[in-house]
Amino acid sequence: NAGVTQTPKFRILKIGQSMTLQCTQDMNHNYMYWYRQDPGMGLKLIYYSVGAGITDKGEVPNGYNVSRSTTEDFPLRLELAAPSQTSVYFCASSPREVSLYEQYFGPGTRLTVT
Amino acid sequence: AQKITQTQPGMFVQEKEAVTLDCTYDTSDPSYGLFWYKQPSSGEMIFLIYQGSYDQQNATEGRYSLNFQKARKSANLVISASQLGDSAMYFCAMRERGGQAGTALIFGKGTTLSVSS
């Protein structure tokens, strides 16, 4: 049981490039989330998904897109990368809507845009 | 509006001492959960402790306890007998049952704890 896995761990992008951050969970969780953490700050929600085929925006969605074709996978797409997207990206999952218990986090992807 | 407030950017404590990390929150939802996560320098998010809004007793997990004062909307983390390995960033977070964003967590800005020998 690997939990939540993210790839890559590190990436450097040039301005204007695109990339996809991968996130996979093997716990059969319905809810999945993408957060970003800027230096010295807490995490902010980018997008979330309540199940396959259903996604919605969080607090800071501009410049990102997501899809959820399976329960396991929730990739985050960056189009036209900008320096403001330099951050650490965390994917997380949780079992069900009514759960008020913990979210399970992946190890993070550190992205630098130069 | 920010819903989680951590007013201590940094805290310093000696080994074996207890330390309290402050957290206040704001919500109109009667059902919510409060969480503390630890983030060491390696970057991963480690779940520490959870308190539900209807829980009658304060949560405890080993050396961690949560001082939950509902009327004051505070959820302070108490670490007893600090260890060098406790040096990390600590985040308070809240999850609202009726929240729009699929019950995503709302995080505070964090407190950096430094434990010295």
PDB file of C-alpha atoms in Angstrom, chain A residues 2-113:
ATOM      1  CA  ALA A   2       1.936   3.007  -1.287  1.00  0.00           C
ATOM      2  CA  GLY A   3      -0.604   5.682  -0.261  1.00  0.00           C
ATOM      3  CA  VAL A   4      -0.345   8.864  -2.336  1.00  0.00           C
ATOM      4  CA  THR A   5       2.511   9.027  -4.808  1.00  0.00           C
ATOM      5  CA  GLN A   6       3.645  12.033  -6.828  1.00  0.00           C
ATOM      6  CA  THR A   7       6.019  12.365  -9.736  1.00  0.00           C
ATOM      7  CA  PRO A   8       8.351  14.025 -10.401  1.00  0.00           C
ATOM      8  CA  LYS A   9       9.945  15.035  -7.108  1.00  0.00           C
ATOM      9  CA  PHE A  10      11.722  18.016  -8.635  1.00  0.00           C
ATOM     10  CA  ARG A  11      11.392  19.902 -11.895  1.00  0.00           C
ATOM     11  CA  ILE A  12      12.784  23.050 -13.443  1.00  0.00           C
ATOM     12  CA  LEU A  13      10.727  24.642 -16.200  1.00  0.00           C
ATOM     13  CA  LYS A  14      11.403  27.550 -18.471  1.00  0.00           C
ATOM     14  CA  ILE A  15       8.815  30.304 -18.739  1.00  0.00           C
ATOM     15  CA  GLY A  16       6.119  29.304 -21.200  1.00  0.00           C
ATOM     16  CA  GLN A  17       6.735  25.562 -21.002  1.00  0.00           C
ATOM     17  CA  SER A  18       4.040  23.119 -19.986  1.00  0.00           C
ATOM     18  CA  MET A  19       4.102  20.042 -17.816  1.00  0.00           C
ATOM     19  CA  THR A  20       1.900  17.581 -15.967  1.00  0.00           C
ATOM     20  CA  LEU A  21       2.356  16.719 -12.313  1.00  0.00           C
ATOM     21  CA  GLN A  22       1.238  13.160 -11.654  1.00  0.00           C
ATOM     22  CA  CYS A  23      -0.646  11.989  -8.574  1.00  0.00           C
ATOM     23  CA  THR A  24      -1.834   8.464  -7.840  1.00  0.00           C
ATOM     24  CA  GLN A  25      -3.448   6.953  -4.756  1.00  0.00           C
ATOM     25  CA  ASP A  26      -4.095   3.286  -4.103  1.00  0.00           C
ATOM     26  CA  MET A  27      -6.524   3.659  -1.198  1.00  0.00           C
ATOM     27  CA  ASN A  28      -9.684   3.881  -3.338  1.00  0.00           C
ATOM     28  CA  HIS A  29     -10.370   7.380  -2.014  1.00  0.00           C
ATOM     29  CA  ASN A  30     -13.054   9.394  -3.750  1.00  0.00           C
ATOM     30  CA  TYR A  31     -11.736  12.806  -2.783  1.00  0.00           C
ATOM     31  CA  MET A  32      -8.487  14.141  -4.164  1.00  0.00           C
ATOM     32  CA  TYR A  33      -6.884  17.570  -3.877  1.00  0.00           C
ATOM     33  CA  TRP A  34      -4.052  19.636  -5.249  1.00  0.00           C
ATOM     34  CA  TYR A  35      -2.422  22.228  -3.025  1.00  0.00           C
ATOM     35  CA  ARG A  36       0.487  24.555  -3.547  1.00  0.00           C
ATOM     36  CA  GLN A  37       2.807  25.789  -0.847  1.00  0.00           C
ATOM     37  CA  ASP A  38       4.753  28.963  -1.432  1.00  0.00           C
ATOM     38  CA  PRO A  39       7.895  29.570   0.650  1.00  0.00           C
ATOM     39  CA  GLY A  40       7.121  30.196   4.329  1.00  0.00           C
ATOM     40  CA  MET A  41       3.392  29.821   3.798  1.00  0.00           C
ATOM     41  CA  GLY A  42       0.619  27.351   4.384  1.00  0.00           C
ATOM     42  CA  LEU A  43      -0.976  25.254   1.670  1.00  0.00           C
ATOM     43  CA  LYS A  44      -3.563  26.696  -0.678  1.00  0.00           C
ATOM     44  CA  LEU A  45      -6.094  24.643  -2.622  1.00  0.00           C
ATOM     45  CA  ILE A  46      -5.747  24.688  -6.411  1.00  0.00           C
ATOM     46  CA  TYR A  47      -8.291  22.101  -7.557  1.00  0.00           C
ATOM     47  CA  TYR A  48     -10.163  19.229  -6.055  1.00  0.00           C
ATOM     48  CA  SER A  49     -12.166  16.247  -7.220  1.00  0.00           C
ATOM     49  CA  VAL A  50     -15.007  14.411  -5.535  1.00  0.00           C
ATOM     50  CA  GLY A  51     -14.826  11.407  -7.845  1.00  0.00           C
ATOM     51  CA  ALA A  52     -13.939  10.250 -11.326  1.00  0.00           C
ATOM     52  CA  GLY A  53     -15.147  12.749 -13.880  1.00  0.00           C
ATOM     53  CA  ILE A  54     -15.887  15.494 -11.337  1.00  0.00           C
ATOM     54  CA  THR A  55     -13.504  18.337 -10.612  1.00  0.00           C
ATOM     55  CA  ASP A  56     -13.826  21.880  -9.328  1.00  0.00           C
ATOM     56  CA  LYS A  57     -11.734  24.947  -8.616  1.00  0.00           C
ATOM     57  CA  GLY A  58     -10.200  25.799  -5.310  1.00  0.00           C
ATOM     58  CA  GLU A  59      -8.753  29.065  -4.064  1.00  0.00           C
ATOM     59  CA  VAL A  60      -5.935  29.502  -6.638  1.00  0.00           C
ATOM     60  CA  PRO A  61      -6.863  27.702  -9.908  1.00  0.00           C
ATOM     61  CA  ASN A  62      -5.523  30.189 -12.486  1.00  0.00           C
ATOM     62  CA  GLY A  63      -2.859  28.723 -14.735  1.00  0.00           C
ATOM     63  CA  TYR A  64      -3.746  25.114 -13.953  1.00  0.00           C
ATOM     64  CA  ASN A  65      -6.014  22.397 -15.255  1.00  0.00           C
ATOM     65  CA  VAL A  66      -6.965  18.997 -13.894  1.00  0.00           C
ATOM     66  CA  SER A  67      -8.726  15.853 -15.021  1.00  0.00           C
ATOM     67  CA  ARG A  68      -9.963  12.787 -13.179  1.00  0.00           C
ATOM     68  CA  SER A  69     -10.604   9.878 -15.495  1.00  0.00           C
ATOM     69  CA  THR A  70     -10.052   7.217 -12.820  1.00  0.00           C
ATOM     70  CA  THR A  71     -10.426   7.010  -9.065  1.00  0.00           C
ATOM     71  CA  GLU A  72      -6.682   6.513  -8.674  1.00  0.00           C
ATOM     72  CA  ASP A  73      -5.227   9.326 -10.755  1.00  0.00           C
ATOM     73  CA  PHE A  74      -5.518  13.091 -10.489  1.00  0.00           C
ATOM     74  CA  PRO A  75      -2.958  14.847 -12.721  1.00  0.00           C
ATOM     75  CA  LEU A  76      -2.344  18.592 -12.555  1.00  0.00           C
ATOM     76  CA  ARG A  77      -1.493  20.358 -15.788  1.00  0.00           C
ATOM     77  CA  LEU A  78       0.475  23.591 -15.958  1.00  0.00           C
ATOM     78  CA  GLU A  79       0.092  25.451 -19.220  1.00  0.00           C
ATOM     79  CA  LEU A  80       2.461  28.314 -20.079  1.00  0.00           C
ATOM     80  CA  ALA A  81       4.470  28.152 -16.873  1.00  0.00           C
ATOM     81  CA  ALA A  82       5.178  31.464 -15.108  1.00  0.00           C
ATOM     82  CA  PRO A  83       7.655  32.329 -12.317  1.00  0.00           C
ATOM     83  CA  SER A  84       4.670  32.827  -9.988  1.00  0.00           C
ATOM     84  CA  GLN A  85       4.054  29.093 -10.227  1.00  0.00           C
ATOM     85  CA  THR A  86       7.349  28.313  -8.527  1.00  0.00           C
ATOM     86  CA  SER A  87       6.147  26.385  -5.512  1.00  0.00           C
ATOM     87  CA  VAL A  88       5.889  22.995  -3.877  1.00  0.00           C
ATOM     88  CA  TYR A  89       2.848  21.072  -5.025  1.00  0.00           C
ATOM     89  CA  PHE A  90       1.104  18.553  -2.807  1.00  0.00           C
ATOM     90  CA  CYS A  91      -1.499  16.060  -3.836  1.00  0.00           C
ATOM     91  CA  ALA A  92      -3.796  14.637  -1.140  1.00  0.00           C
ATOM     92  CA  SER A  93      -6.723  12.272  -0.849  1.00  0.00           C
ATOM     93  CA  SER A  94      -9.433  11.433   1.664  1.00  0.00           C
ATOM     94  CA  PRO A  95     -11.946   8.620   1.861  1.00  0.00           C
ATOM     95  CA  ARG A  96     -15.360  10.237   1.732  1.00  0.00           C
ATOM     96  CA  GLU A  97     -17.246  13.494   1.839  1.00  0.00           C
ATOM     97  CA  VAL A  98     -18.531  13.207   5.347  1.00  0.00           C
ATOM     98  CA  SER A  99     -15.203  12.234   6.729  1.00  0.00           C
ATOM     99  CA  LEU A 100     -13.783  14.831   9.008  1.00  0.00           C
ATOM    100  CA  TYR A 101     -10.632  12.866   9.424  1.00  0.00           C
ATOM    101  CA  GLU A 102      -7.194  13.337   8.031  1.00  0.00           C
ATOM    102  CA  GLN A 103      -6.168  13.830   4.490  1.00  0.00           C
ATOM    103  CA  TYR A 104      -3.341  11.717   3.187  1.00  0.00           C
ATOM    104  CA  PHE A 105      -0.607  13.708   1.525  1.00  0.00           C
ATOM    105  CA  GLY A 106       1.884  12.793  -1.141  1.00  0.00           C
ATOM    106  CA  PRO A 107       5.568  13.709  -0.722  1.00  0.00           C
ATOM    107  CA  GLY A 108       5.302  16.833  -2.885  1.00  0.00           C
ATOM    108  CA  THR A 109       6.767  18.083  -6.157  1.00  0.00           C
ATOM    109  CA  ARG A 110       9.168  21.021  -5.994  1.00  0.00           C
ATOM    110  CA  LEU A 111       8.750  23.115  -9.148  1.00  0.00           C
ATOM    111  CA  THR A 112      10.944  26.022 -10.198  1.00  0.00           C
ATOM    112  CA  VAL A 113      10.032  28.208 -13.176  1.00  0.00           C
TER     113      VAL A 113
END
